[in-house]
Short mmCIF file of C-alpha atoms in Angstrom, two decimals:
data_model
loop_
_atom_site.label_atom_id
_atom_site.label_comp_id
_atom_site.label_asym_id
_atom_site.label_seq_id
_atom_site.Cartn_x
_atom_site.Cartn_y
_atom_site.Cartn_z
CA MET A 1 82.05 93.32 116.33
CA GLN A 2 81.37 96.20 118.72
CA LEU A 3 81.28 99.93 117.78
CA GLN A 4 83.95 101.99 119.73
CA HIS A 5 83.24 105.91 120.12
CA ASN A 6 86.56 107.02 119.14
CA GLN A 7 86.38 110.15 117.41
CA GLU A 8 87.55 112.18 120.00
CA LYS A 9 90.48 110.02 120.44
CA PHE A 10 91.22 110.15 116.97
CA ASN A 11 91.00 114.17 116.99
CA ASP A 12 93.29 114.27 120.16
CA LEU A 13 95.90 112.10 118.43
CA ARG A 14 96.14 114.02 115.08
CA ASN A 15 96.45 117.15 117.29
CA THR A 16 99.42 115.48 119.12
CA TYR A 17 101.29 113.64 116.19
CA GLN A 18 101.89 115.76 113.16
CA GLU A 19 103.65 113.02 110.84
CA PHE A 20 104.12 109.88 109.53
CA VAL A 21 107.52 109.50 107.91
CA TYR A 22 108.41 106.47 105.47
CA GLU A 23 112.06 106.86 105.81
CA GLY A 24 112.77 104.16 103.53
CA PHE A 25 114.21 100.57 103.49
CA ASP A 26 116.84 98.05 103.53
CA TYR A 27 116.93 94.73 101.46
CA ASP A 28 119.63 92.26 100.98
CA PHE A 29 119.74 89.22 98.88
CA LEU A 30 121.14 86.58 101.55
CA GLU A 31 122.32 83.22 100.63
CA THR A 32 118.90 81.65 102.13
CA GLU A 33 116.40 84.66 101.51
CA LEU A 34 115.70 87.93 100.40
CA GLN A 35 115.16 90.50 103.21
CA ILE A 36 113.48 93.46 103.47
CA VAL A 37 113.31 95.90 106.56
CA PHE A 38 111.29 98.78 106.39
CA HIS A 39 111.78 101.65 108.46
CA PHE A 40 108.67 104.22 109.39
CA ARG A 41 108.49 106.58 112.16
CA ILE A 42 105.53 109.03 113.97
CA ASP A 43 107.06 112.08 114.60
CA ASP A 44 110.12 111.38 117.40
CA PHE A 45 107.29 109.36 119.26
CA VAL A 46 107.89 106.03 118.16
CA GLN A 47 109.84 103.88 115.13
CA PHE A 48 108.60 100.88 113.34
CA ASN A 49 110.73 98.54 111.49
CA PRO A 50 108.63 95.56 109.94
CA LYS A 51 110.30 93.11 108.08
CA ILE A 52 109.51 90.35 104.94
CA LEU A 53 111.42 87.49 104.40
CA ILE A 54 111.31 85.55 101.01
CA PRO A 55 113.32 82.15 101.32
CA LYS A 56 115.28 81.41 98.20
CA THR A 57 114.12 78.77 95.88
CA PRO A 58 115.63 77.42 92.58
CA PHE A 59 112.61 79.50 90.70
CA LEU A 60 113.54 83.08 92.09
CA ASN A 61 115.98 85.05 90.70
CA HIS A 62 116.86 88.62 90.46
CA LYS A 63 119.54 88.84 88.20
CA HIS A 64 117.38 89.67 85.21
CA LEU A 65 116.06 92.78 87.30
CA SER A 66 117.46 96.32 87.49
CA LYS A 67 118.50 97.31 90.98
CA ASP A 68 116.00 100.47 90.36
CA TYR A 69 113.18 98.14 89.28
CA ILE A 70 113.60 96.01 92.56
CA GLU A 71 114.03 98.95 94.70
CA TRP A 72 110.84 100.79 93.37
CA LEU A 73 108.45 97.34 93.77
CA ILE A 74 109.85 97.24 97.37
CA PHE A 75 109.14 100.94 97.82
CA HIS A 76 105.54 100.05 96.76
CA ILE A 77 105.30 97.15 99.34
CA GLY A 78 106.23 99.67 102.10
CA MET A 79 103.53 101.90 100.86
CA ILE A 80 100.76 99.59 101.50
CA GLU A 81 102.55 98.16 104.73
CA LEU A 82 102.89 101.40 106.55
CA ILE A 83 99.08 101.84 106.73
CA SER A 84 99.06 99.43 109.42
CA TYR A 85 101.24 101.58 111.76
CA TRP A 86 99.63 104.98 110.37
CA LYS A 87 96.25 103.90 111.70
CA ALA A 88 97.26 103.36 115.33
CA ILE A 89 97.81 106.94 115.21
CA CYS A 90 96.55 108.50 112.18
CA PRO A 91 98.69 111.47 111.73
CA THR A 92 97.41 114.14 109.22
CA LYS A 93 100.15 113.87 107.01
CA ILE A 94 102.45 111.11 105.44
CA VAL A 95 106.01 112.18 104.53
CA ILE A 96 107.68 110.00 101.75
CA ARG A 97 111.56 110.42 101.97
CA ASP A 98 113.21 108.28 98.97
CA PHE A 99 110.70 108.24 95.97
CA TYR A 100 108.33 110.86 94.27
CA LEU A 101 104.88 110.10 93.41
CA ASN A 102 102.93 112.42 91.12
CA GLU A 103 99.48 113.23 91.66
CA LYS A 104 97.89 110.40 89.78
CA GLN A 105 99.69 108.07 92.23
CA ILE A 106 98.95 109.85 95.21
CA ALA A 107 95.39 110.07 94.22
CA PHE A 108 95.59 106.27 94.14
CA TRP A 109 97.28 105.70 97.37
CA GLU A 110 94.63 107.98 99.16
CA LYS A 111 91.91 105.70 97.62
CA ILE A 112 93.32 102.49 98.85
CA TYR A 113 93.82 103.87 102.41
CA PHE A 114 90.22 105.55 102.62
CA HIS A 115 88.42 102.34 101.56
CA GLY A 116 90.49 99.87 102.87
CA LEU A 117 90.16 101.92 106.14
CA GLY A 118 86.52 101.59 105.86
CA GLU A 119 85.84 99.20 108.27
CA PHE A 120 88.41 100.59 110.88
CA PHE A 121 86.54 103.94 110.74
CA TYR A 122 83.22 102.41 110.85
CA LEU A 123 83.80 100.50 113.78
CA ASN A 124 85.86 103.13 115.51
CA ASP A 125 82.63 105.54 114.84
CA ILE A 126 85.19 108.03 113.18
CA ASP A 127 83.62 110.47 110.83
CA THR A 128 86.29 111.80 107.97
CA ASN A 129 86.43 112.04 104.25
CA MET A 130 89.08 111.11 101.57
CA ASN A 131 89.92 114.86 101.01
CA ASP A 132 90.77 115.45 104.72
CA PHE A 133 92.02 112.26 106.12
CA VAL A 134 95.52 112.45 105.30
CA GLU A 135 97.94 114.41 102.89
CA ILE A 136 100.76 112.47 101.17
CA VAL A 137 103.92 114.74 100.71
CA CYS A 138 107.24 113.50 98.80
CA GLU A 139 110.36 114.98 99.65
CA SER A 140 112.14 113.10 96.88
CA SER A 141 112.63 113.71 93.19
CA ARG A 142 113.52 110.13 92.55
CA VAL A 143 111.06 108.64 89.85
CA TYR A 144 110.79 105.45 87.81
CA SER A 145 109.07 104.51 84.92
CA ALA A 146 107.56 101.21 84.18
CA GLN A 147 109.64 98.30 82.62
CA SER A 148 109.00 95.78 80.12
CA LEU A 149 109.61 92.61 81.50
CA ASN A 150 110.57 88.86 79.48
CA LEU A 151 107.88 86.81 81.48
CA THR A 152 106.84 83.31 80.80
CA GLU A 153 102.78 82.53 80.12
CA ASP A 154 102.53 80.90 83.67
CA CYS A 155 100.58 81.55 86.81
CA ILE A 156 101.25 82.59 90.68
CA ILE A 157 98.35 81.36 92.66
CA PRO A 158 98.05 82.70 96.27
CA VAL A 159 96.96 80.13 98.58
CA GLY A 160 95.25 80.89 101.99
CA GLY A 161 94.19 77.35 102.61
CA GLY A 162 90.21 78.30 102.30
CA LYS A 163 87.89 76.73 99.53
CA ASP A 164 88.17 79.44 97.20
CA SER A 165 91.90 79.08 96.70
CA VAL A 166 91.61 75.08 96.56
CA VAL A 167 89.17 75.68 93.56
CA SER A 168 91.82 77.99 92.04
CA LEU A 169 94.37 75.32 92.23
CA GLU A 170 92.21 72.67 90.78
CA LEU A 171 90.91 74.61 87.93
CA LEU A 172 94.68 75.64 86.73
CA LYS A 173 96.24 72.40 87.62
CA ASN A 174 96.03 70.83 84.52
CA ARG A 175 96.84 74.04 82.63
CA LYS A 176 100.16 73.65 80.30
CA GLY A 177 103.08 75.42 81.97
CA ASP A 178 105.10 75.77 85.17
CA ASN A 179 102.42 77.19 87.69
CA LEU A 180 103.42 78.39 91.23
CA ALA A 181 101.79 78.52 94.28
CA LEU A 182 102.53 81.47 96.90
CA ILE A 183 101.52 81.54 100.75
CA MET A 184 102.20 84.30 103.01
CA ASN A 185 102.85 83.20 106.57
CA PRO A 186 102.24 79.47 106.18
CA ARG A 187 99.89 77.58 108.43
CA GLY A 188 98.91 74.29 108.19
CA ALA A 189 95.68 74.55 105.82
CA SER A 190 97.64 76.77 103.43
CA VAL A 191 100.40 74.37 103.29
CA ALA A 192 98.39 71.30 103.12
CA THR A 193 95.79 72.28 100.27
CA ALA A 194 98.80 73.42 97.93
CA ASN A 195 100.69 70.03 98.72
CA ILE A 196 97.49 68.19 97.77
CA ALA A 197 97.24 70.37 94.70
CA GLY A 198 100.71 69.11 93.61
CA PHE A 199 102.99 72.19 94.40
CA GLU A 200 104.82 70.65 97.37
CA ASP A 201 108.18 71.76 95.45
CA LYS A 202 106.83 74.80 93.73
CA THR A 203 105.71 77.21 96.48
CA ILE A 204 106.79 80.81 97.16
CA ILE A 205 106.76 81.26 100.94
CA ILE A 206 106.45 84.63 101.99
CA LYS A 207 107.30 85.42 105.96
CA ARG A 208 106.05 88.87 107.26
CA PHE A 209 106.75 90.27 110.57
CA LEU A 210 104.68 93.09 112.52
CA ASP A 211 106.94 95.00 114.55
CA GLN A 212 106.18 94.48 118.33
CA LYS A 213 105.92 98.12 118.97
CA LEU A 214 102.61 98.23 117.14
CA LEU A 215 101.03 95.38 119.19
CA ASP A 216 102.37 97.33 122.09
CA LEU A 217 100.49 100.69 121.15
CA ASN A 218 97.71 98.37 120.40
CA LYS A 219 97.51 97.11 124.35
CA GLN A 220 98.20 100.73 125.29
CA GLY A 221 94.71 101.86 123.95
CA PHE A 222 95.96 103.48 120.55
CA LEU A 223 93.48 102.87 117.68
CA ASN A 224 93.27 99.36 116.09
CA GLY A 225 91.35 97.67 113.33
CA HIS A 226 91.21 96.29 110.13
CA THR A 227 93.73 96.95 106.84
CA PRO A 228 93.46 95.97 103.30
CA PHE A 229 95.60 92.87 103.76
CA SER A 230 95.13 91.74 100.15
CA ALA A 231 96.29 95.17 98.77
CA LEU A 232 99.50 94.02 100.71
CA LEU A 233 99.41 90.48 99.09
CA GLY A 234 99.10 92.32 95.72
CA PHE A 235 102.16 94.34 95.91
CA ILE A 236 104.40 91.40 97.09
CA THR A 237 102.58 89.03 94.07
CA VAL A 238 104.05 91.44 91.70
CA LEU A 239 107.51 91.30 93.24
CA SER A 240 107.36 87.40 93.39
CA ALA A 241 105.75 87.21 89.82
CA SER A 242 108.53 89.63 88.63
CA LEU A 243 111.55 87.33 90.50
CA ALA A 244 109.99 84.11 88.87
CA LYS A 245 109.10 85.45 85.46
CA LYS A 246 105.61 84.82 85.74
CA LYS A 247 103.23 86.91 83.90
CA TYR A 248 100.22 85.78 85.54
CA ILE A 249 98.91 86.43 89.05
CA ALA A 250 95.64 84.13 89.58
CA LEU A 251 93.75 85.32 92.62
CA SER A 252 90.47 83.64 93.94
CA ASN A 253 88.15 86.65 94.77
CA GLU A 254 84.61 85.79 93.56
CA SER A 255 81.78 88.21 92.56
CA SER A 256 80.41 88.42 95.90
CA ALA A 257 83.44 90.24 97.54
CA ASN A 258 81.80 93.41 95.95
CA GLU A 259 78.93 93.44 98.39
CA SER A 260 79.19 96.44 101.03
CA THR A 261 78.91 94.99 104.45
CA VAL A 262 76.86 97.65 105.81
CA ILE A 263 73.93 97.86 103.77
CA GLY A 264 73.43 101.38 102.17
CA THR A 265 77.31 102.36 102.97
CA ASP A 266 80.84 101.94 100.89
CA VAL A 267 81.90 100.20 103.99
CA ASN A 268 83.34 96.89 102.65
CA HIS A 269 85.67 94.36 104.72
CA GLN A 270 86.55 93.22 101.27
CA TYR A 271 87.48 96.36 99.64
CA SER A 272 90.83 95.26 98.43
CA LYS A 273 89.01 92.04 97.13
CA SER A 274 86.57 93.80 95.23
CA TYR A 275 86.42 94.56 91.34
CA GLU A 276 87.02 98.24 92.03
CA PHE A 277 90.01 97.67 93.82
CA GLU A 278 91.40 94.70 91.09
CA SER A 279 90.90 97.46 88.38
CA ASP A 280 92.55 99.98 90.03
CA PHE A 281 95.53 97.88 90.99
CA ARG A 282 95.98 96.76 87.49
CA ASN A 283 95.64 100.15 85.69
CA TYR A 284 98.32 101.29 88.74
CA VAL A 285 100.82 98.35 88.05
CA HIS A 286 100.33 98.60 84.17
CA GLU A 287 101.01 102.49 84.15
CA PHE A 288 103.85 102.51 86.78
CA ILE A 289 105.72 99.09 87.23
CA SER A 290 105.15 96.81 84.20
CA PRO A 291 102.84 96.58 81.58
CA ASP A 292 103.43 93.10 81.45
CA ILE A 293 102.26 91.24 84.87
CA GLN A 294 98.63 90.44 84.49
CA TYR A 295 96.83 90.30 87.93
CA PHE A 296 93.40 89.11 87.74
CA SER A 297 90.93 87.01 89.88
CA LEU A 298 90.19 83.83 88.41
CA LEU A 299 86.87 83.30 90.62
CA ARG A 300 85.50 86.92 89.68
CA PRO A 301 83.01 85.69 87.24
CA ILE A 302 81.33 83.21 89.62
CA SER A 303 79.61 83.65 93.28
CA GLU A 304 80.60 81.85 96.45
CA PHE A 305 77.56 79.40 95.83
CA GLN A 306 79.05 78.31 92.49
CA ILE A 307 82.67 77.89 94.16
CA ALA A 308 81.19 75.96 97.00
CA SER A 309 79.68 73.63 94.30
CA LEU A 310 83.20 73.12 92.42
CA PHE A 311 84.86 72.42 96.05
CA ALA A 312 82.17 69.76 96.68
CA LYS A 313 83.89 67.74 93.75
CA SER A 314 87.05 67.58 95.45
CA PRO A 315 86.58 65.57 98.52
CA GLN A 316 90.62 65.18 98.75
CA TYR A 317 90.56 68.56 100.39
CA PHE A 318 87.70 68.27 102.88
CA TYR A 319 89.57 67.55 106.26
CA ASP A 320 92.77 69.71 105.24
CA PHE A 321 91.14 73.19 104.26
CA LYS A 322 90.38 75.96 106.44
CA SER A 323 88.54 79.05 106.34
CA CYS A 324 88.73 80.21 110.17
CA ASN A 325 90.55 83.23 111.04
CA ALA A 326 89.98 82.61 114.65
CA GLY A 327 91.37 78.99 114.67
CA SER A 328 94.23 79.64 111.99
CA LYS A 329 97.05 79.25 114.13
CA GLN A 330 95.96 76.14 115.79
CA ASN A 331 94.81 74.92 111.91
CA ILE A 332 91.01 74.34 113.09
CA TRP A 333 87.28 75.21 112.86
CA CYS A 334 86.64 76.92 115.71
CA GLY A 335 82.79 76.32 115.15
CA ALA A 336 81.97 79.72 117.07
CA CYS A 337 82.40 82.35 114.26
CA SER A 338 80.85 83.98 111.56
CA LYS A 339 83.30 82.73 109.25
CA CYS A 340 82.67 78.68 110.03
CA LEU A 341 78.83 79.20 110.30
CA PHE A 342 78.92 80.92 106.60
CA THR A 343 81.21 78.05 105.05
CA PHE A 344 79.26 75.53 106.62
CA ILE A 345 75.68 76.77 105.29
CA ILE A 346 77.35 77.81 101.63
CA LEU A 347 78.47 74.07 101.37
CA SER A 348 75.27 72.61 102.75
CA PRO A 349 73.32 72.27 99.41
CA PHE A 350 76.46 70.00 98.01
CA ILE A 351 77.80 68.27 101.06
CA GLU A 352 75.85 66.01 103.02
CA PRO A 353 75.22 67.16 106.76
CA ALA A 354 77.10 63.73 107.96
CA VAL A 355 80.24 64.78 106.16
CA LEU A 356 79.83 68.45 107.25
CA GLU A 357 79.64 67.66 110.74
CA LYS A 358 82.75 65.45 110.67
CA ILE A 359 84.36 68.53 108.90
CA PHE A 360 83.55 71.32 111.34
CA GLY A 361 83.04 68.70 114.32
CA LYS A 362 79.11 69.42 114.77
CA ASN A 363 76.23 70.80 113.00
CA LEU A 364 76.65 74.55 113.05
CA LEU A 365 73.02 75.04 111.82
CA ASN A 366 72.06 73.29 115.51
CA ASP A 367 74.19 75.78 117.37
CA GLU A 368 71.59 78.29 118.94
CA SER A 369 74.55 80.45 120.36
CA LEU A 370 75.38 81.15 116.27
CA LEU A 371 72.06 82.97 115.75
CA GLY A 372 73.34 86.56 116.16
CA TYR A 373 76.12 85.54 113.32
CA PHE A 374 73.16 83.80 111.60
CA ASP A 375 71.18 87.09 111.35
CA GLU A 376 73.79 89.15 110.08
CA LEU A 377 74.60 86.42 107.46
CA THR A 378 71.12 86.01 105.98
CA GLY A 379 70.13 89.92 106.39
CA ILE A 380 67.76 89.96 109.44
CA ALA A 381 70.37 92.42 111.11
CA GLU A 382 71.64 95.22 109.09
CA VAL A 383 75.28 94.59 109.18
CA LYS A 384 76.88 91.75 107.69
CA PRO A 385 79.87 90.09 109.93
CA PHE A 386 83.12 91.93 109.25
CA GLU A 387 84.64 88.55 107.58
CA CYS A 388 85.12 87.52 103.87
CA VAL A 389 81.99 86.05 103.65
CA GLY A 390 79.43 85.87 100.62
CA THR A 391 76.11 87.99 99.70
CA VAL A 392 72.96 87.88 101.96
CA ASP A 393 71.21 86.58 98.83
CA GLU A 394 73.87 83.60 98.27
CA VAL A 395 73.32 82.72 101.99
CA ASN A 396 69.72 82.60 101.93
CA ALA A 397 69.58 80.36 98.71
CA ALA A 398 71.88 78.15 100.11
CA LEU A 399 69.95 77.89 103.10
CA CYS A 400 66.83 77.07 101.27
CA LEU A 401 68.37 74.71 99.06
CA SER A 402 69.99 72.96 102.21
CA LYS A 403 66.48 71.63 103.04
CA ALA A 404 66.46 68.77 100.55
CA GLN A 405 69.30 67.59 102.98
CA TYR A 406 66.74 66.94 105.52
CA LEU A 407 64.16 65.05 104.05
CA ASP A 408 64.47 62.17 106.44
CA ALA A 409 65.67 64.12 109.26
CA GLU A 410 64.67 66.70 111.80
CA MET A 411 65.65 70.08 110.25
CA PRO A 412 68.45 71.89 112.34
CA PHE A 413 67.35 74.78 114.78
CA LEU A 414 69.07 77.55 112.77
CA LEU A 415 67.65 76.04 109.64
CA LYS A 416 64.00 75.59 110.86
CA ARG A 417 63.83 79.21 112.37
CA PHE A 418 64.90 80.77 108.60
CA MET A 419 62.03 78.92 106.91
CA ASP A 420 59.76 81.14 109.02
CA THR A 421 61.51 84.10 108.40
CA LYS A 422 60.41 86.76 105.41
CA GLN A 423 63.77 86.00 104.01
CA GLY A 424 63.02 82.32 104.23
CA VAL A 425 59.70 82.60 102.47
CA ILE A 426 60.93 85.03 99.83
CA CYS A 427 64.00 82.25 98.61
CA LYS A 428 61.59 79.29 98.45
CA SER A 429 61.56 79.68 94.88
CA VAL A 430 64.98 79.89 94.27
CA ASN A 431 66.24 78.41 90.85
CA ARG A 432 69.33 76.10 91.63
CA GLU A 433 70.35 75.76 88.03
CA LYS A 434 70.13 79.86 87.29
CA LEU A 435 72.12 80.26 90.33
CA LEU A 436 75.05 77.76 88.76
CA LYS A 437 74.93 78.81 85.43
CA THR A 438 75.09 82.51 86.02
CA ILE A 439 78.36 83.77 84.65
CA GLU A 440 79.12 87.61 85.55
CA THR A 441 81.00 89.79 82.50
CA GLU A 442 82.60 91.84 84.87
CA HIS A 443 86.15 90.65 85.28
CA PHE A 444 89.69 90.67 83.96
CA LEU A 445 90.06 87.14 82.57
CA GLU A 446 91.38 86.40 79.30
CA LYS A 447 89.93 84.00 77.05
CA GLU A 448 91.63 80.90 77.90
CA PHE A 449 90.81 81.32 81.95
CA GLU A 450 87.08 82.80 81.12
CA GLU A 451 87.10 79.23 79.28
CA LEU A 452 88.06 77.30 82.28
CA ILE A 453 85.26 78.57 84.07
CA ARG A 454 82.44 78.28 81.42
CA LYS A 455 83.18 74.38 80.69
CA GLU A 456 82.46 73.85 84.53
CA PHE A 457 79.19 75.54 84.23
CA ILE A 458 77.72 76.11 80.81
CA ASN A 459 76.84 72.89 79.15
#
């Protein structure tokens, strides 16, 4: 992605527009759905009313929850939703009308906003810091204390349609209990993979609608960029778990998500998928929402390389999973982005080239037009792609191990080029078994879930 030099625009907008106001929200449990509408405004310049709909199902019920608890949860969804709208103009103050947050809570939100917008600040070439970029002010004295909930020992499993959530679905498929899948803004791959895993009638659907006025501002040249989507998903899953009476929220974020996108900085496209965010989020939920909800990433102890090895054991998903953002609306692999190239590379040691070509439509390692992305993924360039991709070391190891797939065929262009680079020479001694058997200890898995991971890799 190209750097935009928007420091002057950032300063001018902040001098012109002073306040982003979180006015509140409306919600209604209708006959067919839960409807939530948020009310935001920036001075008297623009109002935003984004919407979230959750279709009714037999396994979602609000009768056991207090009105105050439901409103406290919805308020928090609005707190993370608002950052998508704040970033268009970046006013110096966020005013909260309906609830009170203490200093500890405000510090949590300032950290999420600042680090979750790290890519946004970097790509817009905006120089700011966590102390000065925004002030959060509460006008209400309304407070809410964490509530104990009577929950079952079951899981909600967010499904995005890629290989990671497929692996989680498979690992948890035979676990006793009544697990549910959760899909935000359903698309072909997410629905198909959940159905293949047996969740056809056990899926929570979340529909999120952006306010068109935000898209209009983007077209007019106001500021735009990446926001921490997984943080929004986190608070929505907490609401869903509360409605469904499920104790566990099992994410599919791996250890690789901790690596910075820009070498030598804290800029991480995947900040809201990182262990640091997961830790902060869990602590916040337990202290201020409910101590009974357990939010964790099932795949945190393992790497993208290990996830690829597990995914390769489930061929029933090969032609339905998709990880390509560019092709998501058409439910295709575009074959021209860094996400497609990364997925092709990380699967290459485990799935034969002919099958990968059938999945992706071509051998991406033979596509010379992908050289720029290839250099970013392998560490030849200093900045990784701003996508959810694995670490440089994982990519390089996967490439080295992919050589074995071409013993009786010509090595593809990008792989051949890589083997002649410094990175290619260094990783020639890569230890496949060590890569597959290393289990990270930095995670929040209870013993039951940790054993599900360990039995796949430790004999």
